[in-house]
Amino acid sequence: ADDLPHVSESDPTAKALGYVEDASATKDPKHKAGDTCANCQFYSGGATGFGPCQLFPGKAVSAKGWCISHTVKQA
Ligand code: SF4
């Protein structure tokens, strides 16, 4: 998964979902403190770096990123 191209914030899907590579940079009121791709159920990468997200097939999102589709991963 490390070799997947990173999702760009300017990608149309990324824009539609309000994706940011750094969750702390979002101004979206839907963002809750502590929510990042790393604790989202659609993410299957490691705790740091980049990894796959089901919403961005064939690409990798940042572990510390975020988008409006964030759903807390169930244990
Ligand atoms: Fe990150 Fe989850 Fe949004 Fe994918 S769905 S970009 S893992 S917050």
mmCIF file of N, CA and C and ligand atoms in Angstrom:
data_model
loop_
_atom_site.group_PDB
_atom_site.id
_atom_site.type_symbol
_atom_site.label_atom_id
_atom_site.label_comp_id
_atom_site.label_asym_id
_atom_site.label_seq_id
_atom_site.Cartn_x
_atom_site.Cartn_y
_atom_site.Cartn_z
ATOM 1 N N ALA A 1 0.831 -1.215 0.000
ATOM 2 C CA ALA A 1 0.000 0.000 0.000
ATOM 3 C C ALA A 1 0.860 1.256 0.000
ATOM 4 N N ASP A 2 2.089 1.134 0.441
ATOM 5 C CA ASP A 2 2.953 2.309 0.493
ATOM 6 C C ASP A 2 3.205 2.925 -0.871
ATOM 7 N N ASP A 3 3.027 2.107 -1.915
ATOM 8 C CA ASP A 3 3.327 2.629 -3.247
ATOM 9 C C ASP A 3 2.109 3.257 -3.921
ATOM 10 N N LEU A 4 0.961 3.247 -3.255
ATOM 11 C CA LEU A 4 -0.218 3.880 -3.852
ATOM 12 C C LEU A 4 -0.008 5.387 -3.941
ATOM 13 N N PRO A 5 -0.514 6.005 -5.024
ATOM 14 C CA PRO A 5 -0.415 7.471 -5.110
ATOM 15 C C PRO A 5 -1.259 8.120 -4.017
ATOM 16 N N HIS A 6 -0.756 9.198 -3.470
ATOM 17 C CA HIS A 6 -1.487 9.893 -2.416
ATOM 18 C C HIS A 6 -2.651 10.680 -2.996
ATOM 19 N N VAL A 7 -3.759 10.695 -2.280
ATOM 20 C CA VAL A 7 -4.891 11.516 -2.681
ATOM 21 C C VAL A 7 -4.488 12.981 -2.555
ATOM 22 N N SER A 8 -4.766 13.743 -3.602
ATOM 23 C CA SER A 8 -4.507 15.177 -3.559
ATOM 24 C C SER A 8 -5.736 15.897 -3.021
ATOM 25 N N GLU A 9 -5.510 16.937 -2.233
ATOM 26 C CA GLU A 9 -6.637 17.715 -1.709
ATOM 27 C C GLU A 9 -7.411 18.381 -2.837
ATOM 28 N N SER A 10 -6.792 18.511 -3.995
ATOM 29 C CA SER A 10 -7.476 19.158 -5.127
ATOM 30 C C SER A 10 -8.199 18.150 -6.015
ATOM 31 N N ASP A 11 -8.091 16.866 -5.700
ATOM 32 C CA ASP A 11 -8.821 15.819 -6.406
ATOM 33 C C ASP A 11 -10.321 16.096 -6.222
ATOM 34 N N PRO A 12 -11.137 15.949 -7.282
ATOM 35 C CA PRO A 12 -12.565 16.276 -7.178
ATOM 36 C C PRO A 12 -13.284 15.524 -6.059
ATOM 37 N N THR A 13 -12.977 14.234 -5.900
ATOM 38 C CA THR A 13 -13.616 13.471 -4.823
ATOM 39 C C THR A 13 -13.151 13.989 -3.464
ATOM 40 N N ALA A 14 -11.868 14.287 -3.363
ATOM 41 C CA ALA A 14 -11.330 14.807 -2.110
ATOM 42 C C ALA A 14 -12.008 16.126 -1.750
ATOM 43 N N LYS A 15 -12.188 16.978 -2.752
ATOM 44 C CA LYS A 15 -12.842 18.269 -2.500
ATOM 45 C C LYS A 15 -14.282 18.062 -2.052
ATOM 46 N N ALA A 16 -14.976 17.124 -2.738
ATOM 47 C CA ALA A 16 -16.377 16.872 -2.412
ATOM 48 C C ALA A 16 -16.526 16.376 -0.978
ATOM 49 N N LEU A 17 -15.510 15.643 -0.508
ATOM 50 C CA LEU A 17 -15.569 15.078 0.842
ATOM 51 C C LEU A 17 -14.852 15.958 1.865
ATOM 52 N N GLY A 18 -14.297 17.064 1.417
ATOM 53 C CA GLY A 18 -13.596 17.947 2.346
ATOM 54 C C GLY A 18 -12.344 17.312 2.925
ATOM 55 N N TYR A 19 -11.692 16.435 2.107
ATOM 56 C CA TYR A 19 -10.492 15.753 2.601
ATOM 57 C C TYR A 19 -9.329 16.717 2.796
ATOM 58 N N VAL A 20 -8.662 16.554 3.923
ATOM 59 C CA VAL A 20 -7.431 17.298 4.189
ATOM 60 C C VAL A 20 -6.360 16.305 4.646
ATOM 61 N N GLU A 21 -5.118 16.575 4.278
ATOM 62 C CA GLU A 21 -4.030 15.676 4.678
ATOM 63 C C GLU A 21 -3.696 15.805 6.160
ATOM 64 N N ASP A 22 -4.057 16.935 6.737
ATOM 65 C CA ASP A 22 -3.799 17.156 8.159
ATOM 66 C C ASP A 22 -5.120 17.561 8.809
ATOM 67 N N ALA A 23 -5.675 16.655 9.614
ATOM 68 C CA ALA A 23 -6.986 16.899 10.218
ATOM 69 C C ALA A 23 -7.031 18.212 10.998
ATOM 70 N N SER A 24 -5.901 18.606 11.546
ATOM 71 C CA SER A 24 -5.899 19.834 12.348
ATOM 72 C C SER A 24 -6.066 21.074 11.476
ATOM 73 N N ALA A 25 -5.958 20.894 10.158
ATOM 74 C CA ALA A 25 -6.065 22.040 9.243
ATOM 75 C C ALA A 25 -7.492 22.272 8.780
ATOM 76 N N THR A 26 -8.402 21.311 9.035
ATOM 77 C CA THR A 26 -9.753 21.494 8.525
ATOM 78 C C THR A 26 -10.514 22.540 9.329
ATOM 79 N N LYS A 27 -11.358 23.292 8.629
ATOM 80 C CA LYS A 27 -12.230 24.252 9.305
ATOM 81 C C LYS A 27 -13.662 23.743 9.280
ATOM 82 N N ASP A 28 -13.827 22.473 8.857
ATOM 83 C CA ASP A 28 -15.168 21.931 8.744
ATOM 84 C C ASP A 28 -15.755 21.693 10.146
ATOM 85 N N PRO A 29 -16.943 22.264 10.404
ATOM 86 C CA PRO A 29 -17.545 22.096 11.735
ATOM 87 C C PRO A 29 -17.903 20.649 12.070
ATOM 88 N N LYS A 30 -17.949 19.768 11.044
ATOM 89 C CA LYS A 30 -18.257 18.353 11.309
ATOM 90 C C LYS A 30 -17.067 17.621 11.931
ATOM 91 N N HIS A 31 -15.884 18.206 11.835
ATOM 92 C CA HIS A 31 -14.715 17.524 12.390
ATOM 93 C C HIS A 31 -14.731 17.551 13.914
ATOM 94 N N LYS A 32 -14.596 16.364 14.511
ATOM 95 C CA LYS A 32 -14.507 16.272 15.969
ATOM 96 C C LYS A 32 -13.051 16.078 16.348
ATOM 97 N N ALA A 33 -12.633 16.715 17.427
ATOM 98 C CA ALA A 33 -11.248 16.619 17.872
ATOM 99 C C ALA A 33 -10.841 15.158 18.022
ATOM 100 N N GLY A 34 -9.703 14.834 17.490
ATOM 101 C CA GLY A 34 -9.185 13.475 17.617
ATOM 102 C C GLY A 34 -9.537 12.573 16.454
ATOM 103 N N ASP A 35 -10.511 12.967 15.638
ATOM 104 C CA ASP A 35 -10.878 12.149 14.484
ATOM 105 C C ASP A 35 -9.857 12.311 13.365
ATOM 106 N N THR A 36 -9.290 11.186 12.936
ATOM 107 C CA THR A 36 -8.371 11.188 11.804
ATOM 108 C C THR A 36 -8.625 9.931 10.981
ATOM 109 N N CYS A 37 -8.022 9.878 9.810
ATOM 110 C CA CYS A 37 -8.151 8.671 8.981
ATOM 111 C C CYS A 37 -7.701 7.442 9.770
ATOM 112 N N ALA A 38 -6.692 7.598 10.613
ATOM 113 C CA ALA A 38 -6.150 6.448 11.339
ATOM 114 C C ALA A 38 -7.191 5.767 12.231
ATOM 115 N N ASN A 39 -8.226 6.514 12.682
ATOM 116 C CA ASN A 39 -9.255 5.862 13.508
ATOM 117 C C ASN A 39 -10.606 5.811 12.788
ATOM 118 N N CYS A 40 -10.550 5.825 11.453
ATOM 119 C CA CYS A 40 -11.761 5.729 10.626
ATOM 120 C C CYS A 40 -11.925 4.302 10.108
ATOM 121 N N GLN A 41 -13.154 3.827 10.064
ATOM 122 C CA GLN A 41 -13.369 2.430 9.663
ATOM 123 C C GLN A 41 -13.085 2.186 8.187
ATOM 124 N N PHE A 42 -12.983 3.232 7.390
ATOM 125 C CA PHE A 42 -12.718 3.050 5.957
ATOM 126 C C PHE A 42 -11.224 2.980 5.645
ATOM 127 N N TYR A 43 -10.397 3.180 6.683
ATOM 128 C CA TYR A 43 -8.947 3.224 6.512
ATOM 129 C C TYR A 43 -8.320 1.883 6.884
ATOM 130 N N SER A 44 -7.382 1.426 6.084
ATOM 131 C CA SER A 44 -6.740 0.140 6.376
ATOM 132 C C SER A 44 -5.223 0.245 6.371
ATOM 133 N N GLY A 45 -4.716 1.414 6.662
ATOM 134 C CA GLY A 45 -3.270 1.587 6.712
ATOM 135 C C GLY A 45 -2.758 1.588 8.142
ATOM 136 N N GLY A 46 -1.529 1.974 8.316
ATOM 137 C CA GLY A 46 -0.908 2.013 9.633
ATOM 138 C C GLY A 46 -1.253 3.293 10.381
ATOM 139 N N ALA A 47 -0.730 3.401 11.603
ATOM 140 C CA ALA A 47 -1.037 4.533 12.467
ATOM 141 C C ALA A 47 -0.375 5.826 11.989
ATOM 142 N N THR A 48 0.687 5.676 11.189
ATOM 143 C CA THR A 48 1.358 6.862 10.653
ATOM 144 C C THR A 48 1.535 6.677 9.150
ATOM 145 N N GLY A 49 1.943 7.716 8.501
ATOM 146 C CA GLY A 49 2.161 7.632 7.059
ATOM 147 C C GLY A 49 0.860 7.657 6.276
ATOM 148 N N PHE A 50 0.818 6.869 5.206
ATOM 149 C CA PHE A 50 -0.347 6.857 4.326
ATOM 150 C C PHE A 50 -0.855 5.435 4.163
ATOM 151 N N GLY A 51 -2.143 5.295 3.871
ATOM 152 C CA GLY A 51 -2.698 3.972 3.674
ATOM 153 C C GLY A 51 -3.996 4.040 2.888
ATOM 154 N N PRO A 52 -4.511 2.877 2.508
ATOM 155 C CA PRO A 52 -5.717 2.829 1.669
ATOM 156 C C PRO A 52 -6.970 3.283 2.418
ATOM 157 N N CYS A 53 -7.888 3.905 1.677
ATOM 158 C CA CYS A 53 -9.217 4.265 2.175
ATOM 159 C C CYS A 53 -10.229 3.726 1.180
ATOM 160 N N GLN A 54 -11.261 3.058 1.667
ATOM 161 C CA GLN A 54 -12.269 2.474 0.779
ATOM 162 C C GLN A 54 -12.937 3.513 -0.114
ATOM 163 N N LEU A 55 -12.951 4.745 0.293
ATOM 164 C CA LEU A 55 -13.622 5.779 -0.491
ATOM 165 C C LEU A 55 -12.745 6.332 -1.612
ATOM 166 N N PHE A 56 -11.450 5.979 -1.568
ATOM 167 C CA PHE A 56 -10.518 6.431 -2.608
ATOM 168 C C PHE A 56 -9.788 5.215 -3.175
ATOM 169 N N PRO A 57 -10.487 4.398 -3.967
ATOM 170 C CA PRO A 57 -9.872 3.171 -4.493
ATOM 171 C C PRO A 57 -8.589 3.452 -5.270
ATOM 172 N N GLY A 58 -7.561 2.668 -4.982
ATOM 173 C CA GLY A 58 -6.315 2.803 -5.713
ATOM 174 C C GLY A 58 -5.436 3.937 -5.258
ATOM 175 N N LYS A 59 -5.849 4.625 -4.200
ATOM 176 C CA LYS A 59 -5.039 5.731 -3.688
ATOM 177 C C LYS A 59 -4.854 5.586 -2.188
ATOM 178 N N ALA A 60 -3.973 6.399 -1.650
ATOM 179 C CA ALA A 60 -3.698 6.360 -0.220
ATOM 180 C C ALA A 60 -3.997 7.712 0.408
ATOM 181 N N VAL A 61 -4.547 7.665 1.618
ATOM 182 C CA VAL A 61 -4.815 8.897 2.360
ATOM 183 C C VAL A 61 -3.857 8.978 3.542
ATOM 184 N N SER A 62 -3.740 10.158 4.097
ATOM 185 C CA SER A 62 -2.833 10.367 5.226
ATOM 186 C C SER A 62 -3.454 9.857 6.520
ATOM 187 N N ALA A 63 -2.666 9.144 7.325
ATOM 188 C CA ALA A 63 -3.164 8.638 8.614
ATOM 189 C C ALA A 63 -3.682 9.774 9.480
ATOM 190 N N LYS A 64 -3.069 10.950 9.336
ATOM 191 C CA LYS A 64 -3.524 12.086 10.154
ATOM 192 C C LYS A 64 -4.469 13.001 9.382
ATOM 193 N N GLY A 65 -4.970 12.481 8.242
ATOM 194 C CA GLY A 65 -5.933 13.242 7.466
ATOM 195 C C GLY A 65 -7.343 13.110 8.011
ATOM 196 N N TRP A 66 -8.307 13.633 7.230
ATOM 197 C CA TRP A 66 -9.726 13.577 7.651
ATOM 198 C C TRP A 66 -10.610 13.974 6.469
ATOM 199 N N CYS A 67 -11.843 13.455 6.470
ATOM 200 C CA CYS A 67 -12.861 13.940 5.533
ATOM 201 C C CYS A 67 -14.232 13.796 6.188
ATOM 202 N N ILE A 68 -15.267 14.361 5.539
ATOM 203 C CA ILE A 68 -16.599 14.387 6.164
ATOM 204 C C ILE A 68 -17.232 13.007 6.293
ATOM 205 N N SER A 69 -16.682 12.005 5.612
ATOM 206 C CA SER A 69 -17.227 10.654 5.726
ATOM 207 C C SER A 69 -16.622 9.873 6.887
ATOM 208 N N HIS A 70 -15.789 10.548 7.672
ATOM 209 C CA HIS A 70 -15.148 9.855 8.799
ATOM 210 C C HIS A 70 -16.188 9.118 9.645
ATOM 211 N N THR A 71 -15.910 7.846 9.906
ATOM 212 C CA THR A 71 -16.760 7.017 10.763
ATOM 213 C C THR A 71 -15.839 6.297 11.733
ATOM 214 N N VAL A 72 -16.097 6.452 13.001
ATOM 215 C CA VAL A 72 -15.195 5.867 13.992
ATOM 216 C C VAL A 72 -15.121 4.354 13.838
ATOM 217 N N LYS A 73 -13.899 3.876 13.793
ATOM 218 C CA LYS A 73 -13.636 2.442 13.653
ATOM 219 C C LYS A 73 -14.160 1.690 14.869
ATOM 220 N N GLN A 74 -14.902 0.619 14.615
ATOM 221 C CA GLN A 74 -15.401 -0.194 15.733
ATOM 222 C C GLN A 74 -14.322 -1.185 16.154
ATOM 223 N N ALA A 75 -14.201 -1.362 17.445
ATOM 224 C CA ALA A 75 -13.165 -2.256 17.960
ATOM 225 C C ALA A 75 -13.433 -3.704 17.578
HETATM 226 FE FE1 SF4 B 1 -9.967 9.369 5.919
HETATM 227 FE FE2 SF4 B 1 -12.093 7.956 6.632
HETATM 228 FE FE3 SF4 B 1 -12.361 10.041 5.021
HETATM 229 FE FE4 SF4 B 1 -11.192 7.840 4.134
HETATM 230 S S1 SF4 B 1 -13.339 8.039 4.792
HETATM 231 S S2 SF4 B 1 -10.466 9.937 3.820
HETATM 232 S S3 SF4 B 1 -10.111 7.139 5.957
HETATM 233 S S4 SF4 B 1 -11.686 10.089 7.183
#
